[in-house]
mmCIF file of C-alpha atoms in Angstrom:
data_model
loop_
_atom_site.group_PDB
_atom_site.id
_atom_site.type_symbol
_atom_site.label_atom_id
_atom_site.label_comp_id
_atom_site.label_asym_id
_atom_site.label_seq_id
_atom_site.Cartn_x
_atom_site.Cartn_y
_atom_site.Cartn_z
ATOM 1 C CA MET G 539 68.025 15.670 133.826
ATOM 2 C CA ALA G 540 65.832 13.313 135.795
ATOM 3 C CA ASN G 541 64.666 16.601 137.006
ATOM 4 C CA SER G 542 64.454 18.944 134.228
ATOM 5 C CA ALA G 543 60.800 20.200 132.924
ATOM 6 C CA LEU G 544 62.347 21.050 129.637
ATOM 7 C CA GLU G 545 66.599 21.076 127.992
ATOM 8 C CA VAL G 546 67.578 22.524 125.328
ATOM 9 C CA GLN G 547 70.500 21.145 123.891
ATOM 10 C CA ALA G 548 72.457 23.864 121.018
ATOM 11 C CA LEU G 549 69.447 25.051 119.249
ATOM 12 C CA SER G 550 69.801 26.518 115.955
ATOM 13 C CA LYS G 551 67.405 28.075 113.367
ATOM 14 C CA ARG G 552 69.023 29.950 110.051
ATOM 15 C CA ILE G 553 67.135 31.643 107.802
ATOM 16 C CA GLY G 554 69.039 31.696 103.919
ATOM 17 C CA ASN G 555 72.792 32.568 104.980
ATOM 18 C CA LYS G 556 71.575 34.383 108.097
ATOM 19 C CA LEU G 557 71.661 32.616 112.318
ATOM 20 C CA ILE G 558 68.903 33.724 113.604
ATOM 21 C CA VAL G 559 69.457 31.446 116.853
ATOM 22 C CA ASP G 560 72.967 29.950 117.721
ATOM 23 C CA GLY G 561 73.547 27.000 119.805
ATOM 24 C CA VAL G 562 71.157 27.714 122.645
ATOM 25 C CA SER G 563 70.977 25.197 125.491
ATOM 26 C CA PHE G 564 69.596 25.694 128.987
ATOM 27 C CA GLN G 565 67.738 23.866 131.539
ATOM 28 C CA ILE G 566 63.693 24.767 133.591
ATOM 29 C CA GLN G 567 63.587 22.488 136.763
ATOM 30 C CA LYS G 568 60.144 20.962 137.919
ATOM 31 C CA GLY G 569 58.640 23.584 139.984
ATOM 32 C CA GLU G 570 60.668 26.788 138.696
ATOM 33 C CA ILE G 571 59.748 30.000 136.664
ATOM 34 C CA PHE G 572 62.303 30.445 134.241
ATOM 35 C CA GLY G 573 62.409 33.784 132.098
ATOM 36 C CA LEU G 574 63.984 33.948 129.022
ATOM 37 C CA LEU G 575 65.018 37.820 128.052
ATOM 38 C CA GLY G 576 66.435 39.573 125.675
ATOM 39 C CA PRO G 577 65.413 42.232 123.168
ATOM 40 C CA ASN G 578 62.634 42.563 120.136
ATOM 41 C CA GLY G 579 64.074 40.559 117.728
ATOM 42 C CA ALA G 580 66.448 38.578 119.371
ATOM 43 C CA GLY G 581 64.997 35.202 118.978
ATOM 44 C CA LYS G 582 63.491 34.855 122.097
ATOM 45 C CA THR G 583 59.508 33.589 120.072
ATOM 46 C CA THR G 584 62.067 31.353 117.851
ATOM 47 C CA ILE G 585 63.302 29.035 120.513
ATOM 48 C CA ILE G 586 59.958 28.954 121.717
ATOM 49 C CA ARG G 587 58.019 28.188 118.068
ATOM 50 C CA MET G 588 61.319 25.648 117.694
ATOM 51 C CA ILE G 589 60.205 23.978 121.632
ATOM 52 C CA VAL G 590 56.758 23.246 120.812
ATOM 53 C CA SER G 591 57.351 22.747 116.758
ATOM 54 C CA LEU G 592 55.909 24.951 115.122
ATOM 55 C CA ILE G 593 58.756 24.863 113.329
ATOM 56 C CA ASN G 594 61.854 22.936 111.761
ATOM 57 C CA ARG G 595 65.055 23.163 114.302
ATOM 58 C CA THR G 596 68.322 23.800 111.326
ATOM 59 C CA GLY G 597 69.569 22.170 114.770
ATOM 60 C CA GLY G 598 70.084 21.186 117.928
ATOM 61 C CA LYS G 599 68.061 18.702 121.016
ATOM 62 C CA VAL G 600 64.571 18.855 122.968
ATOM 63 C CA PHE G 601 63.614 17.520 125.951
ATOM 64 C CA ILE G 602 60.297 17.664 127.870
ATOM 65 C CA ASP G 603 60.618 15.491 131.444
ATOM 66 C CA GLY G 604 63.080 13.925 130.205
ATOM 67 C CA THR G 605 61.127 12.489 126.007
ATOM 68 C CA ASP G 606 63.662 13.482 123.681
ATOM 69 C CA ILE G 607 60.732 15.484 120.981
ATOM 70 C CA ASP G 608 62.238 13.772 118.063
ATOM 71 C CA SER G 609 61.865 9.731 118.971
ATOM 72 C CA ASN G 610 58.705 10.330 120.416
ATOM 73 C CA PHE G 611 56.617 13.723 119.770
ATOM 74 C CA SER G 612 52.877 12.394 120.220
ATOM 75 C CA GLU G 613 54.172 11.845 124.273
ATOM 76 C CA ALA G 614 56.726 14.825 124.235
ATOM 77 C CA MET G 615 54.045 17.518 123.550
ATOM 78 C CA ASN G 616 51.199 15.914 125.787
ATOM 79 C CA LYS G 617 53.805 17.049 128.968
ATOM 80 C CA LEU G 618 53.830 20.941 127.302
ATOM 81 C CA GLY G 619 51.607 23.569 127.790
ATOM 82 C CA ALA G 620 51.747 27.033 125.483
ATOM 83 C CA ILE G 621 50.501 30.214 124.787
ATOM 84 C CA VAL G 622 52.142 31.459 122.310
ATOM 85 C CA GLU G 623 51.134 35.254 121.087
ATOM 86 C CA ASN G 624 47.489 36.101 122.595
ATOM 87 C CA PRO G 625 45.467 33.722 123.479
ATOM 88 C CA GLU G 626 42.249 32.721 120.494
ATOM 89 C CA PHE G 627 39.126 31.078 121.919
ATOM 90 C CA TYR G 628 35.422 31.427 120.948
ATOM 91 C CA LYS G 629 34.483 34.689 122.026
ATOM 92 C CA TYR G 630 30.668 33.286 122.275
ATOM 93 C CA MET G 631 31.146 30.465 123.882
ATOM 94 C CA THR G 632 32.148 30.188 127.558
ATOM 95 C CA GLY G 633 35.210 30.086 129.304
ATOM 96 C CA TYR G 634 33.836 26.670 130.120
ATOM 97 C CA GLN G 635 32.406 25.816 127.517
ATOM 98 C CA ASN G 636 35.605 26.783 124.846
ATOM 99 C CA LEU G 637 37.859 24.732 127.599
ATOM 100 C CA LYS G 638 35.232 21.411 127.841
ATOM 101 C CA HIS G 639 35.916 21.932 123.605
ATOM 102 C CA TYR G 640 40.131 21.978 123.517
ATOM 103 C CA ALA G 641 39.461 18.963 125.993
ATOM 104 C CA ARG G 642 37.994 16.108 124.062
ATOM 105 C CA MET G 643 40.700 17.745 121.841
ATOM 106 C CA SER G 644 43.426 16.253 124.771
ATOM 107 C CA LEU G 645 44.603 12.127 123.661
ATOM 108 C CA SER G 646 44.281 11.222 127.251
ATOM 109 C CA PRO G 647 41.012 11.665 128.628
ATOM 110 C CA ILE G 648 39.875 14.994 130.835
ATOM 111 C CA SER G 649 37.509 14.722 133.330
ATOM 112 C CA GLN G 650 34.889 17.085 134.593
ATOM 113 C CA GLU G 651 36.743 17.092 138.100
ATOM 114 C CA ARG G 652 40.012 18.386 136.009
ATOM 115 C CA ILE G 653 38.596 21.172 134.618
ATOM 116 C CA ASP G 654 36.746 22.298 137.746
ATOM 117 C CA GLU G 655 39.892 22.431 139.437
ATOM 118 C CA ILE G 656 41.679 24.075 136.888
ATOM 119 C CA VAL G 657 38.888 26.440 136.540
ATOM 120 C CA LYS G 658 39.762 27.056 140.852
ATOM 121 C CA LEU G 659 43.582 27.222 140.498
ATOM 122 C CA VAL G 660 43.391 30.467 137.733
ATOM 123 C CA ASP G 661 40.296 31.561 140.016
ATOM 124 C CA LEU G 662 37.929 31.769 137.426
ATOM 125 C CA GLU G 663 35.570 30.415 138.914
ATOM 126 C CA ASN G 664 32.910 33.074 139.321
ATOM 127 C CA ALA G 665 32.979 33.495 135.503
ATOM 128 C CA ILE G 666 33.875 30.415 134.139
ATOM 129 C CA HIS G 667 29.975 30.584 132.801
ATOM 130 C CA GLN G 668 29.753 33.789 131.131
ATOM 131 C CA LYS G 669 30.839 34.835 127.183
ATOM 132 C CA VAL G 670 33.910 34.961 127.156
ATOM 133 C CA LYS G 671 33.662 38.238 124.826
ATOM 134 C CA THR G 672 32.603 39.964 128.137
ATOM 135 C CA TYR G 673 35.976 38.961 129.711
ATOM 136 C CA SER G 674 38.818 41.452 130.358
ATOM 137 C CA LEU G 675 42.043 40.711 128.954
ATOM 138 C CA GLY G 676 43.789 39.994 131.857
ATOM 139 C CA MET G 677 40.555 37.124 132.041
ATOM 140 C CA ARG G 678 41.483 35.707 128.742
ATOM 141 C CA GLN G 679 45.202 35.167 129.939
ATOM 142 C CA ARG G 680 43.885 33.279 133.004
ATOM 143 C CA LEU G 681 41.611 30.844 130.907
ATOM 144 C CA GLY G 682 44.533 30.746 128.182
ATOM 145 C CA VAL G 683 46.934 29.557 131.433
ATOM 146 C CA ALA G 684 43.914 27.100 132.492
ATOM 147 C CA GLN G 685 43.830 25.903 128.652
ATOM 148 C CA ALA G 686 47.343 25.301 128.720
ATOM 149 C CA LEU G 687 47.262 23.436 131.928
ATOM 150 C CA LEU G 688 44.799 21.389 131.242
ATOM 151 C CA HIS G 689 46.023 17.635 130.346
ATOM 152 C CA ASN G 690 48.443 18.037 133.503
ATOM 153 C CA PRO G 691 51.327 19.204 132.010
ATOM 154 C CA SER G 692 54.984 19.274 133.542
ATOM 155 C CA ILE G 693 55.874 22.613 131.645
ATOM 156 C CA ILE G 694 54.348 25.916 130.519
ATOM 157 C CA ILE G 695 55.443 28.484 128.262
ATOM 158 C CA LEU G 696 53.895 31.416 128.080
ATOM 159 C CA ASP G 697 55.314 34.140 125.402
ATOM 160 C CA GLU G 698 54.849 37.934 126.610
ATOM 161 C CA PRO G 699 52.134 37.189 129.076
ATOM 162 C CA THR G 700 51.429 40.426 130.043
ATOM 163 C CA ASN G 701 51.526 42.623 126.909
ATOM 164 C CA GLY G 702 48.450 44.741 127.353
ATOM 165 C CA LEU G 703 47.422 44.086 130.696
ATOM 166 C CA ASP G 704 47.291 46.670 132.895
ATOM 167 C CA PRO G 705 49.672 46.975 136.599
ATOM 168 C CA GLN G 706 46.495 44.789 139.121
ATOM 169 C CA GLY G 707 46.489 42.147 136.231
ATOM 170 C CA ILE G 708 49.801 41.649 136.351
ATOM 171 C CA ARG G 709 50.198 41.404 139.422
ATOM 172 C CA GLU G 710 47.035 39.263 140.485
ATOM 173 C CA PHE G 711 48.669 37.006 136.805
ATOM 174 C CA ARG G 712 51.984 36.452 138.464
ATOM 175 C CA GLN G 713 50.655 35.185 141.429
ATOM 176 C CA HIS G 714 48.698 32.486 139.482
ATOM 177 C CA LEU G 715 52.692 31.533 138.202
ATOM 178 C CA ARG G 716 53.840 30.748 142.052
ATOM 179 C CA THR G 717 51.164 29.037 142.552
ATOM 180 C CA LEU G 718 51.357 27.005 139.739
ATOM 181 C CA ALA G 719 55.293 26.129 140.363
ATOM 182 C CA ASP G 720 54.453 25.894 143.815
ATOM 183 C CA GLN G 721 52.728 22.892 143.128
ATOM 184 C CA GLY G 722 55.664 21.295 140.880
ATOM 185 C CA ILE G 723 54.840 23.028 137.188
ATOM 186 C CA ALA G 724 58.069 24.718 135.766
ATOM 187 C CA VAL G 725 57.264 27.669 134.235
ATOM 188 C CA LEU G 726 59.367 29.082 130.310
ATOM 189 C CA ILE G 727 58.540 32.649 130.752
ATOM 190 C CA SER G 728 59.758 35.618 127.160
ATOM 191 C CA SER G 729 59.482 38.615 127.275
ATOM 192 C CA HIS G 730 61.410 41.727 127.016
ATOM 193 C CA LEU G 731 59.842 43.544 130.034
ATOM 194 C CA LEU G 732 62.051 43.378 133.107
ATOM 195 C CA SER G 733 61.141 44.972 136.044
ATOM 196 C CA GLU G 734 58.157 42.047 136.048
ATOM 197 C CA ILE G 735 60.220 38.780 135.201
ATOM 198 C CA GLU G 736 62.413 40.632 138.140
ATOM 199 C CA LEU G 737 58.949 39.729 139.945
ATOM 200 C CA MET G 738 57.738 36.932 138.898
ATOM 201 C CA CYS G 739 61.076 34.799 137.657
ATOM 202 C CA ASP G 740 63.836 32.847 140.405
ATOM 203 C CA ARG G 741 66.073 31.960 136.525
ATOM 204 C CA TYR G 742 66.774 33.237 133.853
ATOM 205 C CA VAL G 743 68.387 33.633 130.620
ATOM 206 C CA ILE G 744 69.359 36.278 128.132
ATOM 207 C CA ILE G 745 69.557 35.937 124.446
ATOM 208 C CA GLU G 746 71.111 38.764 121.917
ATOM 209 C CA LYS G 747 71.586 38.470 118.461
ATOM 210 C CA GLY G 748 70.011 34.824 118.544
ATOM 211 C CA LYS G 749 73.583 33.436 121.119
ATOM 212 C CA LEU G 750 72.989 33.086 124.945
ATOM 213 C CA ILE G 751 74.752 34.907 126.638
ATOM 214 C CA HIS G 752 74.502 34.922 130.323
ATOM 215 C CA SER G 753 72.754 33.080 133.219
ATOM 216 C CA ALA G 754 72.080 33.313 136.695
ATOM 217 C CA SER G 755 69.674 33.236 139.667
ATOM 218 C CA ILE G 756 67.486 36.487 140.257
ATOM 219 C CA HIS G 757 69.122 36.840 143.237
ATOM 220 C CA GLU G 758 72.522 35.620 142.703
ATOM 221 C CA GLY G 759 73.476 39.161 140.699
ATOM 222 C CA ASN G 760 72.797 40.819 144.454
ATOM 223 C CA ASP G 761 75.612 37.844 146.774
ATOM 224 C CA VAL G 762 78.501 39.203 144.092
ATOM 225 C CA GLU G 763 77.397 43.054 144.396
ATOM 226 C CA GLN G 764 78.343 42.747 148.160
ATOM 227 C CA GLU G 765 81.940 42.425 146.703
ATOM 228 C CA GLN G 766 81.280 46.074 145.297
ATOM 229 C CA LEU G 767 81.499 49.253 146.001
ATOM 230 C CA ARG G 768 77.417 50.292 146.643
ATOM 231 C CA GLU G 769 76.447 54.043 146.836
ATOM 232 C CA VAL G 770 75.028 54.315 150.460
ATOM 233 C CA ILE G 771 73.284 57.228 151.769
ATOM 234 C CA PHE G 772 72.982 58.137 155.596
ATOM 235 C CA THR G 773 70.886 60.956 156.291
ATOM 236 C CA VAL G 774 71.707 62.266 159.806
ATOM 237 C CA ASN G 775 70.959 65.661 161.819
ATOM 238 C CA SER G 776 73.181 67.068 160.632
ATOM 239 C CA SER G 777 75.529 66.393 157.208
ATOM 240 C CA GLU G 778 78.386 68.742 157.582
ATOM 241 C CA THR G 779 78.883 67.327 161.505
ATOM 242 C CA ALA G 780 78.994 64.111 159.964
ATOM 243 C CA ILE G 781 81.202 64.594 156.170
ATOM 244 C CA LYS G 782 84.164 66.253 159.056
ATOM 245 C CA LEU G 783 83.987 63.365 161.086
ATOM 246 C CA LEU G 784 84.636 60.832 158.565
ATOM 247 C CA LYS G 785 87.379 63.207 156.790
ATOM 248 C CA ASN G 786 89.444 62.554 160.225
ATOM 249 C CA LEU G 787 89.108 59.120 159.555
ATOM 250 C CA SER G 788 90.272 59.347 156.247
ATOM 251 C CA ILE G 789 86.995 58.807 154.817
ATOM 252 C CA SER G 790 87.453 61.342 151.977
ATOM 253 C CA ASN G 791 84.537 60.272 148.980
ATOM 254 C CA VAL G 792 81.858 61.207 150.926
ATOM 255 C CA VAL G 793 79.318 63.934 149.514
ATOM 256 C CA LYS G 794 76.507 66.215 150.582
ATOM 257 C CA LYS G 795 73.487 65.284 149.456
ATOM 258 C CA SER G 796 71.174 67.784 151.865
ATOM 259 C CA GLU G 797 71.644 69.060 154.629
ATOM 260 C CA GLN G 798 70.476 65.954 156.789
ATOM 261 C CA SER G 799 72.043 63.799 154.028
ATOM 262 C CA ILE G 800 75.501 62.286 152.564
ATOM 263 C CA MET G 801 76.849 59.680 150.270
ATOM 264 C CA LEU G 802 79.551 57.650 150.166
ATOM 265 C CA MET G 803 80.766 54.621 148.479
ATOM 266 C CA LEU G 804 81.358 51.808 149.882
ATOM 267 C CA PRO G 805 82.034 48.133 150.747
ATOM 268 C CA TYR G 806 78.802 46.381 152.022
ATOM 269 C CA GLU G 807 80.709 45.212 154.638
ATOM 270 C CA GLU G 808 82.034 48.662 155.425
ATOM 271 C CA ILE G 809 78.120 49.620 156.220
ATOM 272 C CA ALA G 810 78.073 48.740 159.149
ATOM 273 C CA LYS G 811 81.151 50.310 160.689
ATOM 274 C CA ILE G 812 80.388 53.760 159.492
ATOM 275 C CA ASN G 813 77.476 53.289 160.876
ATOM 276 C CA ALA G 814 78.524 52.103 164.600
ATOM 277 C CA HIS G 815 81.473 55.874 164.197
ATOM 278 C CA LEU G 816 78.549 58.271 162.982
ATOM 279 C CA VAL G 817 76.562 56.478 166.369
ATOM 280 C CA LYS G 818 79.275 56.632 168.521
ATOM 281 C CA ASN G 819 80.318 60.295 167.942
ATOM 282 C CA GLU G 820 76.552 61.286 168.388
ATOM 283 C CA ILE G 821 75.261 61.543 164.680
ATOM 284 C CA ALA G 822 71.774 60.789 164.548
ATOM 285 C CA ILE G 823 71.214 58.642 162.658
ATOM 286 C CA SER G 824 67.557 57.350 160.679
ATOM 287 C CA GLU G 825 67.750 55.984 157.268
ATOM 288 C CA ILE G 826 69.699 53.630 155.497
ATOM 289 C CA THR G 827 69.312 53.206 151.962
ATOM 290 C CA VAL G 828 71.298 51.105 149.579
ATOM 291 C CA THR G 829 71.291 50.417 146.104
ATOM 292 C CA ARG G 830 71.404 47.752 144.192
ATOM 293 C CA LYS G 831 71.694 46.440 140.256
ATOM 294 C CA THR G 832 68.106 45.769 139.685
ATOM 295 C CA LEU G 833 67.742 43.579 136.681
ATOM 296 C CA GLU G 834 67.292 45.942 134.004
ATOM 297 C CA ASP G 835 71.024 47.422 135.563
ATOM 298 C CA ARG G 836 72.501 44.457 135.024
ATOM 299 C CA PHE G 837 71.021 43.892 131.372
ATOM 300 C CA ILE G 838 71.737 46.862 130.407
ATOM 301 C CA GLU G 839 75.374 46.124 131.402
ATOM 302 C CA ILE G 840 76.177 42.548 129.838
ATOM 303 C CA THR G 841 74.322 43.760 127.145
ATOM 304 C CA ASN G 842 76.955 46.954 126.884
ATOM 305 C CA GLN G 843 79.565 43.841 127.324
ATOM 306 C CA GLN G 844 79.135 41.718 124.583
ATOM 307 C CA GLU G 845 78.522 44.935 122.013
ATOM 308 C CA GLU G 846 82.640 46.319 124.145
ATOM 309 C CA MET G 847 83.452 43.176 122.757
ATOM 310 C CA ALA G 848 82.360 42.851 119.461
ATOM 311 C CA VAL G 849 83.686 45.775 118.518
ATOM 312 C CA LYS G 850 87.322 44.369 119.973
#
């Protein structure tokens, strides 16, 4: 637990006879961006609300930077920053005035220098003295991150932080999160936008019907896939000649995609051998495209497997 910014152990939540969250456990390391994934209604927000103590837990433990929130609540919460739902500010005040207001409510003193440092970190220097009502959604999100960082937490928790942002805003937000992680701050992001999580996160877990059903590194699946068949498209000068050549080698699973492209299902390590053989036999290759499973592909595959297991 020494390097863990957050650890949850067997977290559960029951409402009436319904188990909303069922024994969820995971750890987040310092300097790591961690994704909490799942369809809407899977229990992600309930997990976050229990971590930040907005709702009571039915069972389980939460440790923030090694501190048990049950035995030392104030110390633990002082190591955590969070944005649950959309960040709310006084719109008639400037961004700076809002931050000063939140700084005054902190358990420990927050200096003028710290506020200026955070404003620079989230790239709001040019707008911080404007009224919040003039801010775009992306600027308000960054101001929310600034507010969450004021007291120098070990981890910040963001629930669906890119909702409503345009592509440019999402990209900028992603870059700011990586800057935070590079400074040793852990980030927990809850989202159902898998393409964004794939670009943002280092590791992720999948929550399905309140249960943690999968945990992995973002890049872990690609290493496994190297042992499996991959769809490989070769762009060549003559697909007919290439197919005939490969069939002479008893490679029969060749599909003609066009006059200049063929598709094969190959183990990863066989791609270079096929390429070398084609070139040796004077087939000009201008491109090789290897498909890989996206996080969305893996998510659907894993959740479908869970449904099949439930039926059985």
